[in-house]
Each structure stands twice: as C-alpha cells, then as structure tokens.
Coordinates of C-alpha atoms and ligand atoms in Angstrom, one line a residue:
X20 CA 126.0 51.1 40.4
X21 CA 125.5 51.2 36.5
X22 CA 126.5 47.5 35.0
X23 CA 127.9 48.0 31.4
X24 CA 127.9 45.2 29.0
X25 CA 130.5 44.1 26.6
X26 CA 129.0 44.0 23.1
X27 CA 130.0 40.6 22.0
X28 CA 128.3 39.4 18.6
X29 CA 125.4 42.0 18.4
X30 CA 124.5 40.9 22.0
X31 CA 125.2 42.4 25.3
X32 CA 127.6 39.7 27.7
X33 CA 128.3 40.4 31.2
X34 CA 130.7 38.3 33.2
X35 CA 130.6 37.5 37.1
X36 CA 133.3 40.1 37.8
X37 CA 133.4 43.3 37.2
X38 CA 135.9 46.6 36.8
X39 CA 135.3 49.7 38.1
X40 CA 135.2 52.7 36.0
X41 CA 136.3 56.3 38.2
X42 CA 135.6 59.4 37.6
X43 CA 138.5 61.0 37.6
X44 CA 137.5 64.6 38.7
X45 CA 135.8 63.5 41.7
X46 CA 137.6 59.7 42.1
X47 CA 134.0 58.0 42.3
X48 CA 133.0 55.1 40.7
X49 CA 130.9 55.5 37.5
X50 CA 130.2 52.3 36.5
X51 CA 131.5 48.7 36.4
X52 CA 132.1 46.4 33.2
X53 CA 132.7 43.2 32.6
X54 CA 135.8 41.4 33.7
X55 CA 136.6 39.6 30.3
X56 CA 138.8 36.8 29.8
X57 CA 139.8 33.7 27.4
X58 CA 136.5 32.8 27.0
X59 CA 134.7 36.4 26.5
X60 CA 137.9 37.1 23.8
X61 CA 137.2 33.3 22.0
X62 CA 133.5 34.5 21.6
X63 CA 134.2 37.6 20.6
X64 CA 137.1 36.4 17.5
X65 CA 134.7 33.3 17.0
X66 CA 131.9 35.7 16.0
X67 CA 134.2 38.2 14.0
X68 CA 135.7 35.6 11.9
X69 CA 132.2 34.3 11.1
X70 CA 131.1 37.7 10.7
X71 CA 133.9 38.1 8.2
X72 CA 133.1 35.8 5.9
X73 CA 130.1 38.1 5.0
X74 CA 131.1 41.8 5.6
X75 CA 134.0 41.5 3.0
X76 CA 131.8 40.6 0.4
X77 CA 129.9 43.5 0.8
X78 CA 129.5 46.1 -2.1
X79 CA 132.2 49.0 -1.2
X80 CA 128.9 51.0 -2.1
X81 CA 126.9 49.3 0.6
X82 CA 129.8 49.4 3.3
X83 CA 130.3 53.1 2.8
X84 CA 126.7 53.7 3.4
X85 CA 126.5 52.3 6.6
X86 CA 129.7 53.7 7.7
X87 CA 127.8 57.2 6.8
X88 CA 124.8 56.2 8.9
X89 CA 127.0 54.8 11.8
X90 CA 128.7 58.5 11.4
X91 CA 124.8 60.2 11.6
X92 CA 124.7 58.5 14.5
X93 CA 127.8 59.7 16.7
X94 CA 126.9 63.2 15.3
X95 CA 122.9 62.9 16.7
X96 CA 124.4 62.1 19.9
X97 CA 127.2 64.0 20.4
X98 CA 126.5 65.8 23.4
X99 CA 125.8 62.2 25.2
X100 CA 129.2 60.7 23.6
X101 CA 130.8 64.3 25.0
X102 CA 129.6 63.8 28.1
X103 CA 130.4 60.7 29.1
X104 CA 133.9 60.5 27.5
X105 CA 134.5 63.9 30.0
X106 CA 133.0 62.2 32.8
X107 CA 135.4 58.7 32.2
X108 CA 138.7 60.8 31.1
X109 CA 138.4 64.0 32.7
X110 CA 139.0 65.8 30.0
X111 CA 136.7 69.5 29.3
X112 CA 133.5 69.3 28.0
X113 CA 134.1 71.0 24.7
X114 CA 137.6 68.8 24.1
X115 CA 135.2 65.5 24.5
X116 CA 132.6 67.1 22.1
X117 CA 135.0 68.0 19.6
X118 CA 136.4 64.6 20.0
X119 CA 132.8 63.0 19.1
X120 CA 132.6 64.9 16.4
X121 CA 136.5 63.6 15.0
X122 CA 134.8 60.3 15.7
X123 CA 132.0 61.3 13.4
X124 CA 134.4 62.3 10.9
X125 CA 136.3 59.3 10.7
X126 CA 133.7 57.3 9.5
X127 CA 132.5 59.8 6.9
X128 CA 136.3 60.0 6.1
X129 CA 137.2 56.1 5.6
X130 CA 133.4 55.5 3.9
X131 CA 134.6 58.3 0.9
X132 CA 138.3 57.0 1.0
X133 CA 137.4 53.3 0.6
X134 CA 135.5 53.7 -2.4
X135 CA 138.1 55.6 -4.5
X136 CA 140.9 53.2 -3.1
X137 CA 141.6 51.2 -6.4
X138 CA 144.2 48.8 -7.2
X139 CA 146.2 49.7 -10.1
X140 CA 147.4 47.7 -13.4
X141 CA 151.0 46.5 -14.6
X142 CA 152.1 47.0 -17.8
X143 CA 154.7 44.2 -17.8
X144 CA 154.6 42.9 -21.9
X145 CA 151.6 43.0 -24.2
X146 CA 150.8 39.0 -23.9
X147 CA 150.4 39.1 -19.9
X148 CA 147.9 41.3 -18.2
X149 CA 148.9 42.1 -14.0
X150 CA 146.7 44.1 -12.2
X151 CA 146.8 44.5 -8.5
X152 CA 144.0 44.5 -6.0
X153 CA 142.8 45.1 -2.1
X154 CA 141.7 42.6 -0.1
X155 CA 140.9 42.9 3.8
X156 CA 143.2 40.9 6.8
X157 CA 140.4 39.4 8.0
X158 CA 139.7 39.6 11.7
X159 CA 141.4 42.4 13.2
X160 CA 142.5 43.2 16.9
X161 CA 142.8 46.7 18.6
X162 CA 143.6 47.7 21.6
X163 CA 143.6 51.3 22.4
X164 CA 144.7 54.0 25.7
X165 CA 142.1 55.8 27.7
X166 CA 143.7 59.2 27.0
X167 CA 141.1 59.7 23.6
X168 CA 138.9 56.9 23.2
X169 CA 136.6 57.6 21.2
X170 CA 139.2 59.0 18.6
X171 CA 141.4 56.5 18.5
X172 CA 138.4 53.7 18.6
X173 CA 137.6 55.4 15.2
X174 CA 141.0 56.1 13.7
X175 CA 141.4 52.6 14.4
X176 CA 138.2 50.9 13.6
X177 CA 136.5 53.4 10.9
X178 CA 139.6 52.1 8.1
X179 CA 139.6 48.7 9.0
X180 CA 135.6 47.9 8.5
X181 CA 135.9 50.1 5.7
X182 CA 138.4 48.2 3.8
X183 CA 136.3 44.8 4.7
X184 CA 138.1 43.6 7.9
X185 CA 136.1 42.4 11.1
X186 CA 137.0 43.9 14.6
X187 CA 137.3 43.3 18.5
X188 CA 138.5 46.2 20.5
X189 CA 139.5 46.4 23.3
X190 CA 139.4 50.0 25.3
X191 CA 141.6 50.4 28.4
X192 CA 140.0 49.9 32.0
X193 CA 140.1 53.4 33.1
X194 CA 137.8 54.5 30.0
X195 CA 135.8 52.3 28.3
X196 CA 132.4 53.2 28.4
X197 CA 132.2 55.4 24.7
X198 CA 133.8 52.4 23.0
X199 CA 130.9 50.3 24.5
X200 CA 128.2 52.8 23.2
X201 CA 129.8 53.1 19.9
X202 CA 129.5 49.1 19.0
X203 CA 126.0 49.7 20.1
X204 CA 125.2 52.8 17.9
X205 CA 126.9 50.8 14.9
X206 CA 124.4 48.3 14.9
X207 CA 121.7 50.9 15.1
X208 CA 123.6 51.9 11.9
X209 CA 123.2 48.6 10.5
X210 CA 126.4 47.4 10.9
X211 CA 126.0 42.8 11.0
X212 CA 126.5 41.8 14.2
X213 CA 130.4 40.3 15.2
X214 CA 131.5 42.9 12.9
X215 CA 132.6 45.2 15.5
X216 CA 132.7 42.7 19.3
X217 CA 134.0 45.0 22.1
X218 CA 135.6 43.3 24.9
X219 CA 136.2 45.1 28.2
X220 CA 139.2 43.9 31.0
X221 CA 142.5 44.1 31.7
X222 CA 145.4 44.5 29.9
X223 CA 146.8 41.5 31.3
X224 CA 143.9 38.9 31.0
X225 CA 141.5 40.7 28.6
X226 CA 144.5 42.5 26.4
X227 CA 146.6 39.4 25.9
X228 CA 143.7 37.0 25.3
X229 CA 142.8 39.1 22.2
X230 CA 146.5 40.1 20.9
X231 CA 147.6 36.5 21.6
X232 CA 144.5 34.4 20.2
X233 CA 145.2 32.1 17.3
X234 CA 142.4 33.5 15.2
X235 CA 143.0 37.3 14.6
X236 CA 145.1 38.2 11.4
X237 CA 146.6 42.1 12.2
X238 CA 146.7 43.9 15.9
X239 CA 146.6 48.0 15.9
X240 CA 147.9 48.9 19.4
X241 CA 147.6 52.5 20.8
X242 CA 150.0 52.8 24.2
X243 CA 152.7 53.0 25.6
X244 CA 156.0 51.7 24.2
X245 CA 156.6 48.8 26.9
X246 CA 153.1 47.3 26.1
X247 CA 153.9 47.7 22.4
X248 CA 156.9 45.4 22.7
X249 CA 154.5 42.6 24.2
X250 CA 152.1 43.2 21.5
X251 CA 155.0 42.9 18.7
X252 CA 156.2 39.8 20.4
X253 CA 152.7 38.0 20.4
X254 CA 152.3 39.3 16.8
X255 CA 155.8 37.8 16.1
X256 CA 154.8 34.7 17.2
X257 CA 152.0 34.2 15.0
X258 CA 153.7 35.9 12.5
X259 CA 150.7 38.5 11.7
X260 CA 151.2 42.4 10.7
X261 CA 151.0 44.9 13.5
X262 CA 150.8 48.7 13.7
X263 CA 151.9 50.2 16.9
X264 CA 150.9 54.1 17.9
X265 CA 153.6 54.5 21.0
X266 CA 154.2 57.2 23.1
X267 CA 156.4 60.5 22.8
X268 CA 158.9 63.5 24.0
X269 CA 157.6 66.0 20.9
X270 CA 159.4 69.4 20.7
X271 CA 158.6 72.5 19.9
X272 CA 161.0 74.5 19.1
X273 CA 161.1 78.2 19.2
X274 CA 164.0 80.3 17.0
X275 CA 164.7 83.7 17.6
X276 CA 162.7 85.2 15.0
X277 CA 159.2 83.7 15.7
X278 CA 155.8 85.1 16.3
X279 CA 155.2 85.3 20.0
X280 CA 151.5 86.1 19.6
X281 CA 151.1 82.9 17.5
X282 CA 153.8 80.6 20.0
X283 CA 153.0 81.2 23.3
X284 CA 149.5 80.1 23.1
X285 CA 150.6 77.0 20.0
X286 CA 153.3 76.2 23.1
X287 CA 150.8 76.3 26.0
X288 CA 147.8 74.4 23.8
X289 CA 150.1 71.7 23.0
X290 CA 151.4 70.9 26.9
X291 CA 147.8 71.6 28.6
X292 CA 145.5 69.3 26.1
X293 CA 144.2 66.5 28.2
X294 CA 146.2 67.4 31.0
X295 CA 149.3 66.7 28.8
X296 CA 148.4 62.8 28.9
X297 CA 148.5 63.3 24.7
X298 CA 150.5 60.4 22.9
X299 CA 151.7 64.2 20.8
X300 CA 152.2 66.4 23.8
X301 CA 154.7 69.1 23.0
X302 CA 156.3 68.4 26.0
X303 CA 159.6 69.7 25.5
X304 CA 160.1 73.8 24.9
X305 CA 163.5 74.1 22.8
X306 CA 163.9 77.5 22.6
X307 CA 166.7 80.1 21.3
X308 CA 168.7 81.7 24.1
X309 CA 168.1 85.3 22.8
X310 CA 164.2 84.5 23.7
X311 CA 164.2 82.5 26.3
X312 CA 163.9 84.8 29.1
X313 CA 160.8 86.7 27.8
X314 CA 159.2 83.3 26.5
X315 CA 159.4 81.8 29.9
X316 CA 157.7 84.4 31.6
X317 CA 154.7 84.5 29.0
X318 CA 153.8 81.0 29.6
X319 CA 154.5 81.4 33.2
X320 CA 151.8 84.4 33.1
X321 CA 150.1 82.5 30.6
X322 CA 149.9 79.0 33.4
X323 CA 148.7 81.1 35.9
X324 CA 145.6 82.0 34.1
X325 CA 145.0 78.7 33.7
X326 CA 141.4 77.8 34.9
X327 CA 141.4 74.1 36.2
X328 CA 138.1 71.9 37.7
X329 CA 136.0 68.7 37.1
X330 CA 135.7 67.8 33.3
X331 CA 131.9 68.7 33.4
X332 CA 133.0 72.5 34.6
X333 CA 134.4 72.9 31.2
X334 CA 137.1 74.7 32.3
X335 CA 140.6 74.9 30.4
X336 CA 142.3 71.9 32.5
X337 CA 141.1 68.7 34.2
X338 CA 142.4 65.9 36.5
X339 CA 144.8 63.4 35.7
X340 CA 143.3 60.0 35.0
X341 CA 144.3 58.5 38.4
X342 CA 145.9 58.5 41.4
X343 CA 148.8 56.4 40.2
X344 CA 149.7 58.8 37.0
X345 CA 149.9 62.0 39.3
X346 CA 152.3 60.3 41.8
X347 CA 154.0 58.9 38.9
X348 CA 154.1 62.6 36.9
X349 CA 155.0 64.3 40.6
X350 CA 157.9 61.6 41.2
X351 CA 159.3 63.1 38.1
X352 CA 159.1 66.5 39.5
X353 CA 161.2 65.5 42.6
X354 CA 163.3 63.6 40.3
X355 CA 163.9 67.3 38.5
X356 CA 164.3 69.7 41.4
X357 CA 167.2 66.9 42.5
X358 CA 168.8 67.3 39.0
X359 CA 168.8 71.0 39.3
X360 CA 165.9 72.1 37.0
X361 CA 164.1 74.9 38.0
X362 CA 160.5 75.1 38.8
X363 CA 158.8 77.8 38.0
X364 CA 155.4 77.5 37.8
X365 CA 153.2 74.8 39.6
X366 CA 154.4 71.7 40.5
X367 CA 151.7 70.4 43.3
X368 CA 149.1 68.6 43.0
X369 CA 145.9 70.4 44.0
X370 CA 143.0 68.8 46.8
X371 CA 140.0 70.2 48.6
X372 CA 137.2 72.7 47.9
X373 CA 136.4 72.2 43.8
X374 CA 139.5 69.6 43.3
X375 CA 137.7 67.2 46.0
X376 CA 139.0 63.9 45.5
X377 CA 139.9 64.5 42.0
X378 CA 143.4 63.6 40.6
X379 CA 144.3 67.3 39.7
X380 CA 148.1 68.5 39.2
X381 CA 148.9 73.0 38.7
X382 CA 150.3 73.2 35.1
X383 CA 153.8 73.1 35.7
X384 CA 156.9 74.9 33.8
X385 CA 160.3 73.5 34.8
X386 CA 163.3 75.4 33.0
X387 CA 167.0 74.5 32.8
X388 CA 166.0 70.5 32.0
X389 CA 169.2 69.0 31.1
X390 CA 168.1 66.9 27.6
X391 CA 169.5 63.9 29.2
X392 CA 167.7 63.7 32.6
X393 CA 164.8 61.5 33.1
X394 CA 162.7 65.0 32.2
X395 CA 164.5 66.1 29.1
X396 CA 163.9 61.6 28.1
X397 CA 161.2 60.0 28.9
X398 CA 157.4 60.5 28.5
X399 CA 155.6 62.1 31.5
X400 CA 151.8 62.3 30.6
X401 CA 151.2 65.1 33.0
X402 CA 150.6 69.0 32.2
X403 CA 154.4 69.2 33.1
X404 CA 156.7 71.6 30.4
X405 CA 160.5 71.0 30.5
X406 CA 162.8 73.8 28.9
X407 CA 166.1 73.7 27.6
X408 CA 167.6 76.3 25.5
X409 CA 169.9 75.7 22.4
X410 CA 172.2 77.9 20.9
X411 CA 171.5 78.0 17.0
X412 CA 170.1 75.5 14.6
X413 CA 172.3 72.7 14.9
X414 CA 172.2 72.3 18.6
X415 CA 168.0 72.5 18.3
X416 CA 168.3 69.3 15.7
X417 CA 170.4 67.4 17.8
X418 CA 168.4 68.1 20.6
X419 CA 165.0 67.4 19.0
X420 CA 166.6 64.2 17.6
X421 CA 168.2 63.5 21.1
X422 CA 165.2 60.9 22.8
X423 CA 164.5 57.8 21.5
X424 CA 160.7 58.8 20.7
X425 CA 160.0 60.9 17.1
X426 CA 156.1 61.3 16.7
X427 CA 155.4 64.8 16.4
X428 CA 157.2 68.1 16.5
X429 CA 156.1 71.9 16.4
X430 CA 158.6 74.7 15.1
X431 CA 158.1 78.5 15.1
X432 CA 160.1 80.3 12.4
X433 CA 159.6 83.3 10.2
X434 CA 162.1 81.8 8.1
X435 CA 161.1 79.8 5.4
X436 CA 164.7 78.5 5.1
X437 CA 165.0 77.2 8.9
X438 CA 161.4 75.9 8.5
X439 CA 162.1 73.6 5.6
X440 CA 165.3 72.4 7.2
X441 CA 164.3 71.8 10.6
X442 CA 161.3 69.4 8.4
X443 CA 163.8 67.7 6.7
X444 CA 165.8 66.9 9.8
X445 CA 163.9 66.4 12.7
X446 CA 163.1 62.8 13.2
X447 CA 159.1 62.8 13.7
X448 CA 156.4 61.3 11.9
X449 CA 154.3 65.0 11.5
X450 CA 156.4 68.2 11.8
X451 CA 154.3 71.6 12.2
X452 CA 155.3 74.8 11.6
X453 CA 153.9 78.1 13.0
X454 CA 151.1 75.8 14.4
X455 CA 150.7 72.8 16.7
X456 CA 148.5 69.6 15.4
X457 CA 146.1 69.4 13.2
X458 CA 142.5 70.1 14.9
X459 CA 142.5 66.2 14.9
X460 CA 143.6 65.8 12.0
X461 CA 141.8 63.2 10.4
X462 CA 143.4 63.4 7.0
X463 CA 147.0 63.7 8.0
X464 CA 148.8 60.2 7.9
X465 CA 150.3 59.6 11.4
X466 CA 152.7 57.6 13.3
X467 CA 155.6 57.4 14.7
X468 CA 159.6 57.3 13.3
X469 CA 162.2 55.4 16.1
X470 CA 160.7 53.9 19.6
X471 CA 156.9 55.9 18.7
X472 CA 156.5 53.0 16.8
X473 CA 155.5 51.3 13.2
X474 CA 153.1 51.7 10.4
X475 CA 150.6 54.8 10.4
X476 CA 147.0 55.6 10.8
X477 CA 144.7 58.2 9.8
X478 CA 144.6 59.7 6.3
X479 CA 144.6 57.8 3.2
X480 CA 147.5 56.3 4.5
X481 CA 145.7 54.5 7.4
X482 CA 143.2 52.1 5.0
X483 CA 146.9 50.7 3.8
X484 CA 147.5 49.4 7.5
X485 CA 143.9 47.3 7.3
X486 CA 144.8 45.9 3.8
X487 CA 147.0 43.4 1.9
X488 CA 148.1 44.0 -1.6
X489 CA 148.0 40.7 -4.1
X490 CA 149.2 40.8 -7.4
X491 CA 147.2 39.0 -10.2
X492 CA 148.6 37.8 -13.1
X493 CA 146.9 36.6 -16.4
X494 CA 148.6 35.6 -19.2
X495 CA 147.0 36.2 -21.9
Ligands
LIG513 P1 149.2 51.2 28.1 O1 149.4 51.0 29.5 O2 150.2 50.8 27.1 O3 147.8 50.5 27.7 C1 147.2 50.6 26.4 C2 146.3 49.5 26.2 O4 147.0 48.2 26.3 C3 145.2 49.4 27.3 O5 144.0 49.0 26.8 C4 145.8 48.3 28.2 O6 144.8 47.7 29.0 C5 146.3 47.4 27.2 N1 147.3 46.4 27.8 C6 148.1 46.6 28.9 N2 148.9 45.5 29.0 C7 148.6 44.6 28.0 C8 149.1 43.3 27.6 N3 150.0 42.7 28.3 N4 148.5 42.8 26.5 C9 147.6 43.4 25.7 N5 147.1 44.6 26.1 C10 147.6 45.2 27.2 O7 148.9 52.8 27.7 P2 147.9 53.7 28.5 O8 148.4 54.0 29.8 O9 146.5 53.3 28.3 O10 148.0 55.0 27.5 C11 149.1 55.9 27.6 C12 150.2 55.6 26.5 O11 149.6 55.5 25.2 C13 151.2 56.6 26.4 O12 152.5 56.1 26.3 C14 150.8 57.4 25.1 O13 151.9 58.1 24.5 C15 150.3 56.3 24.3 N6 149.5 56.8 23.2 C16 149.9 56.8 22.0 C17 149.1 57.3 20.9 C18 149.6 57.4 19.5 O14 148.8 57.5 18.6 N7 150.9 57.2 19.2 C19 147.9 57.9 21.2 C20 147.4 57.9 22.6 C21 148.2 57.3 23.6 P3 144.5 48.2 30.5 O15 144.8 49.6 30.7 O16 143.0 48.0 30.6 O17 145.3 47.3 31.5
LIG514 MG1 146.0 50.9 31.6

C-alpha cells in the first residue's frame, strides 16, 4: 500500500496511524496518509507562523513570480494531477484535467491580481495626509471538501500566499492525495518551506486541532453547512475572521420562452457534474407549466444516454464518493416516492460487470417535488434532479427564494426583461442566464447569500478575504 506523507515545514511527517484513501469507482484502497493530530497541527501552525514572519516581507514582485512558477508547475503535470484527482474523487478524466488546469490558473490569476491590488489615499483636509494600505492575517487555516480539491486548495490558497498570509490546509479524508502533491510542487516552485504545511486526518481530530489552535489568525472553510457552524463557533471563540463556502439547493429556472437547444443540455450539465456532489449543483428544475411536459421528456431521453463507468473510463458520469453518500442520496429517493414525487428516470444504484464495487447511482429525474419536502429543501449531493413547476414569474421567485441555501442559480429566458428581474430578485450569490457556471470561473467573485454562507472567494474579490485594511494617518 502507497504511504503518503503530510508536508509539514518543507519536510515530509508520517504518523503511526494511518487513513485510508478509496477509490471510489472500484471501492479499493489507494493509499493511506497520515492520521494527524494536536501535535502534527501545532507543528504545522508553529512553522507557518515562523514562516510568516518572512514571506510577508517579500517583494509583491518576488511573490508573484513564484506563484507563476508554482502555476508552471501544476500545468507540466497536469495529466499526473488529472489522474490522480479522478482516481481519489471519481470524477471523469477530462473534468479532473480541466480542474488542474483551474488550479494552474488560480495562481497565475492571484500572482497578476496581487500586484495591482493598491491601497488608496484620503483626502480628508490639506494639513493631514490618510492613505490606506494591505496587510496579510498572518497564519491562515483552510479546510476544504473532497468534491474538487484541487480547485478549491487553489481558490483558497493561491489569494492568501499571494496577499502575504502563511497556510495549513487541511483536505478531507476521502481525497487528499492532490493537495499533498501540490505543497510538494510549491516548493519545487520555490515557495520557503512552512509557507504552505498540509496536514492530513479527520475532521474531528485533524479539522478541529487546526480551526481551534490558538495560533491561526482567519479560517476559509469549504463544506457543508453543519461543519460551518463548528467552524464559526471555534472562530467565534478566538474572535478571528472566517469565510465559509457551504452547501446548496441552486435552481434553474426555465420560462416559457427559452431556448431548448441551449437548456436542456445547461439543465443536464449542471445536475450530472461530479455526480451532482457540486457545492453549485442545479439541483432543482423550476420550470413553466406550458413547457414542462416536453422538457421532462428531453432530459429523460437526454439521462438515458448518459454513459456512466470508473473515473479513468472517462465517460460522462462516475461513482459517488462512498458507500455512505449513495445510501444517504438513495434514502432520499425513498423519502420521495413516499411523498408522492414521481420517478422517472433512474433511481438505483448500479453493481456488477463495469460498476464492480464502485459507489455508482443512474442519473435520476424525479418530477412533481413538492418545494417543501426533504427533496424540494435540502442538499442531496447525488446526480438526483427534483422538478417542480410554477405558474408565472412570481411563483418561480418565491420558489427559488423558498430554501434556506442561495449560492447559485441558472435562468433561461429570451426576455431581457424577466432576465434582469429574476437577477435582481433571486437570492444567490452568482445568477446565470442562458448558461450554467462559469467554466470554473476563476474571475467571478463567489459565495454564498443566506445558510451558503459568508464572505467570498475567487475573483478580485477573494484577495479581500486574505487581507485586513489599516488606515494610516499623518498629520502633516
Ligand atoms: P464536510 O463534511 O463539511 O467536510 C468538509 C471538511 O471539513 C473536511 O475536510 C472535513 O474533514 C472537515 N471537518 C469535518 N468535521 C470537522 C470539524 N469538527 N472541525 C474541522 N473540520 C471538520 O463536507 P464534505 O462532505 O467534505 O463536502 C460536501 C459539502 O461541501 C457539501 O455541503 C457542499 O455543498 C460543500 N461544498 C461547498 C462549496 C462552496 O464553495 N460553497 C464547494 C464544495 C463543497 P473529514 O472529511 O476528513 O472528516
Ligand atoms: Mg468528510
């Protein structure tokens, strides 16, 4: 079995216990890493805080360079990064190659936005001059989901070295092998060691050690909304900044008038991504009822062309990431059939011949979702669609305002007027129109509005999240 290291200070630390890493299109074991705890996390802060004290005194000039070289890097070995972020995730081959070359991007991004990020000057009265200027946290935590690590390991840690700040991460336990591979490339890149320590484990030992230590000065948490409630609690505690990416129950929402050549696949792409485990899966169809009938049945033709196999197959969909998500996603499904929905495509999970002893679930369409059930509410991460229809504009906003989630939605319109209004009103932190995400969009501040949580990453926006502002004032 292949022992992984945690990259602790520039060197590589195991620990005498060990998690294992599946493979969650065959449900093998891939690899085991380290166990961290208490002391692992103390090592790890200890030798970012030192680290610190350097990096952000560090020539913006000289920090964007290596963040271009670390970037070089991830691009050179791209197909390696693909491949093994499909192996631990189960996602296609081409999604986890695309998503190495987002991770690229990031640090190509932050290293250009970092050096035009300038404070700016106050003209208060002509005998005082006030000018005000950047300055990093200091040691930063992150903690991040196994749905896209590598993506969200640079959306994450791409900002905050470029804006000075040094980091541990901490990937989840299902996926954390590209992290690990990443904190070595960046010292290849030339990146001093304990600026970037990550720390593998549990949530519950490894996760709370790091969000909980004395030392760190922000937390960026990826996950689900319970965990984000601990997080904001130990952050709370210690009184330090926190930006939390949550989960969601995005819409899109179809009016009578849109272009079915353009929704039906935007509609399909948004539920099948990663098996649907996306933090901005359109997981809800809202559609008119004048369209609903011939919309169901192109998605339902459209699911059952589906092609579906191991990650490394490169097919269109993949496994779930474990045993425990498909029972939870298919307890869900019984939950619906109970309540009256109607399933009409899918809804097993699939075994045998290629599926082996993968954790593979049939794309699954389920119409007639009353908004209030358990399917119409809360967050399934599963290739699972629920439909409800709505009768004209109003009832669509209140039913794309009707969870307690508002990360992303997707409307298709022709109608320039219904396209601004449903932006205005629907409660999300990105709305789409006539398309569905952003290719990654790396540029595009992100976050979520209500329980999909607080501050934003990405964009411009995201070097805000890994900086404080202070105001200096002179008089003169
Ligand atoms: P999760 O269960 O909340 O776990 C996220 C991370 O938190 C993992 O690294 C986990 O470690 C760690 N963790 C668990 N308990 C902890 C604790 N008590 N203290 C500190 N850390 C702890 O989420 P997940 O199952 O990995 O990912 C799915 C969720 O992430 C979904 O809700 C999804 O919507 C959300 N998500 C949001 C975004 C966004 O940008 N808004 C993006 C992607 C995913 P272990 O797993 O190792 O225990
Ligand atoms: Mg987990």
């Amino acid at each position: 079995m292949k022992q992984v290291a945690a990259v602790i200070n520039g060197e590589s630390i195991q620990t005498r216990n060990t998690v294992a890493v599946l493979d969650p299109s065959s449900g093998e074991v891939i690899a085991e890493t380290p166990d961290c705890g208490p002391a692992e996390i103390d090592l790890a802060v200890s030798a970012a805080r030192r680290a610190s004290h350097q990096w952000r005194k560090v020539a913006v000039a000289d920090r964007a360079r290596i963040l271009r070289r670390f970037a070089q890097l991830i691009e050179r070995d791209r197909d390696d990064l693909g491949h093994l972020e499909a192996l631990q995730t189960g996602k296609p081959l081409r999604q986890a190659r695309r998503d190495a070359e987002l991770t690229a991007r990031y640090f190509d991004f932050y290293a250009s936005a970092v050096e035009t990020h300038y404070g700016s000057s106050i003209p208060l009265n002509a005998d005082t001059m006030i000018f005000t200027q950047w300055e990093p946290h200091g040691v930063t935590a992150h903690v991040i989901p196994w749905n896209y690590p590598m993506q969200i390991f640079a959306r994450t840690i791409a900002p905050a070295l470029a804006m000075g700040n040094c980091c541990v991460l901490k990937p989840a336990e299902e996926a954390p092998l590209t992290a690990l591979r990443l904190a070595s490339l960046a010292l290849e890149a030339g990146l001093p060691a304990g600026a970037l320590n990550v720390v593998t484990g549990y949530g519950e030992t490894a996760g709370a050690a790091l969000t909980g230590h004395s030392d760190i000065d922000h937390i960026s948490f990826t996950g689900s909304v319970e965990v984000g409630r601990t997080i904001a609690r130990a952050a709370a505690n210690r009184v330090i900044p926190v930006t939390l990416e949550l989960g969601g129950k995005s819409p899109n929402i179809v009016f009578a008038d849109a272009d079915m050549e353009r929704a039906v696949p935007g509609v399909v792409n948004a539920i099948l991504q990663m098996a649907g485990q996306t933090c901005s899966a359109g997981s809800r169809l809202l559609v008119h009822e004048s369209v609903h009938d011939i919309l169901v049945e192109r998605i339902q033709q459209a699911f059952a062309n589906v092609t579906i196999g191991p990650a490394l197959s490169d097919l269109t969909l993949g496994p779930l990431i474990s045993q425990a998500q498909r029972s939870r996603v298919l307890s869900f499904l019984d939950e619906a059939r109970g309540n009256g929905a109607k399933i009409v495509a899918g809804g097993s999970a699939l075994n045998g011949g290629v599926f082996g002893e993968g954790f593979f679930l049939q794309p699954t369409l389920i119409d007639d979702v009353d908004p209030d059930s358990p399917l119409g509410q809360e967050e399934v991460f599963g290739p699972v669609l629920a439909v409800t229809r709505f009768r004209d504009i109003d009832e669509a906003v209140q039913f794309a305002n009707g969870t307690d989630y508002g990360l992303v939605a997707g409307v298709w319109t022709r109608d320039l007027s219904t396209a601004h209004r449903m932006i205005r009103e629907v409660l999300a932190g990105q709305v789409f129109v006539n398309t569905y995400g952003a290719s990654g969009g790396v540029e595009l501040p992100f976050g979520g509005f209500k329980r999909s949580g607080y501050g934003r990453e990405k964009g411009a926006e995201g070097l805000r999240s890994f900086a404080q502002i202070k105001t200096g004032v002179v008089a003169l």
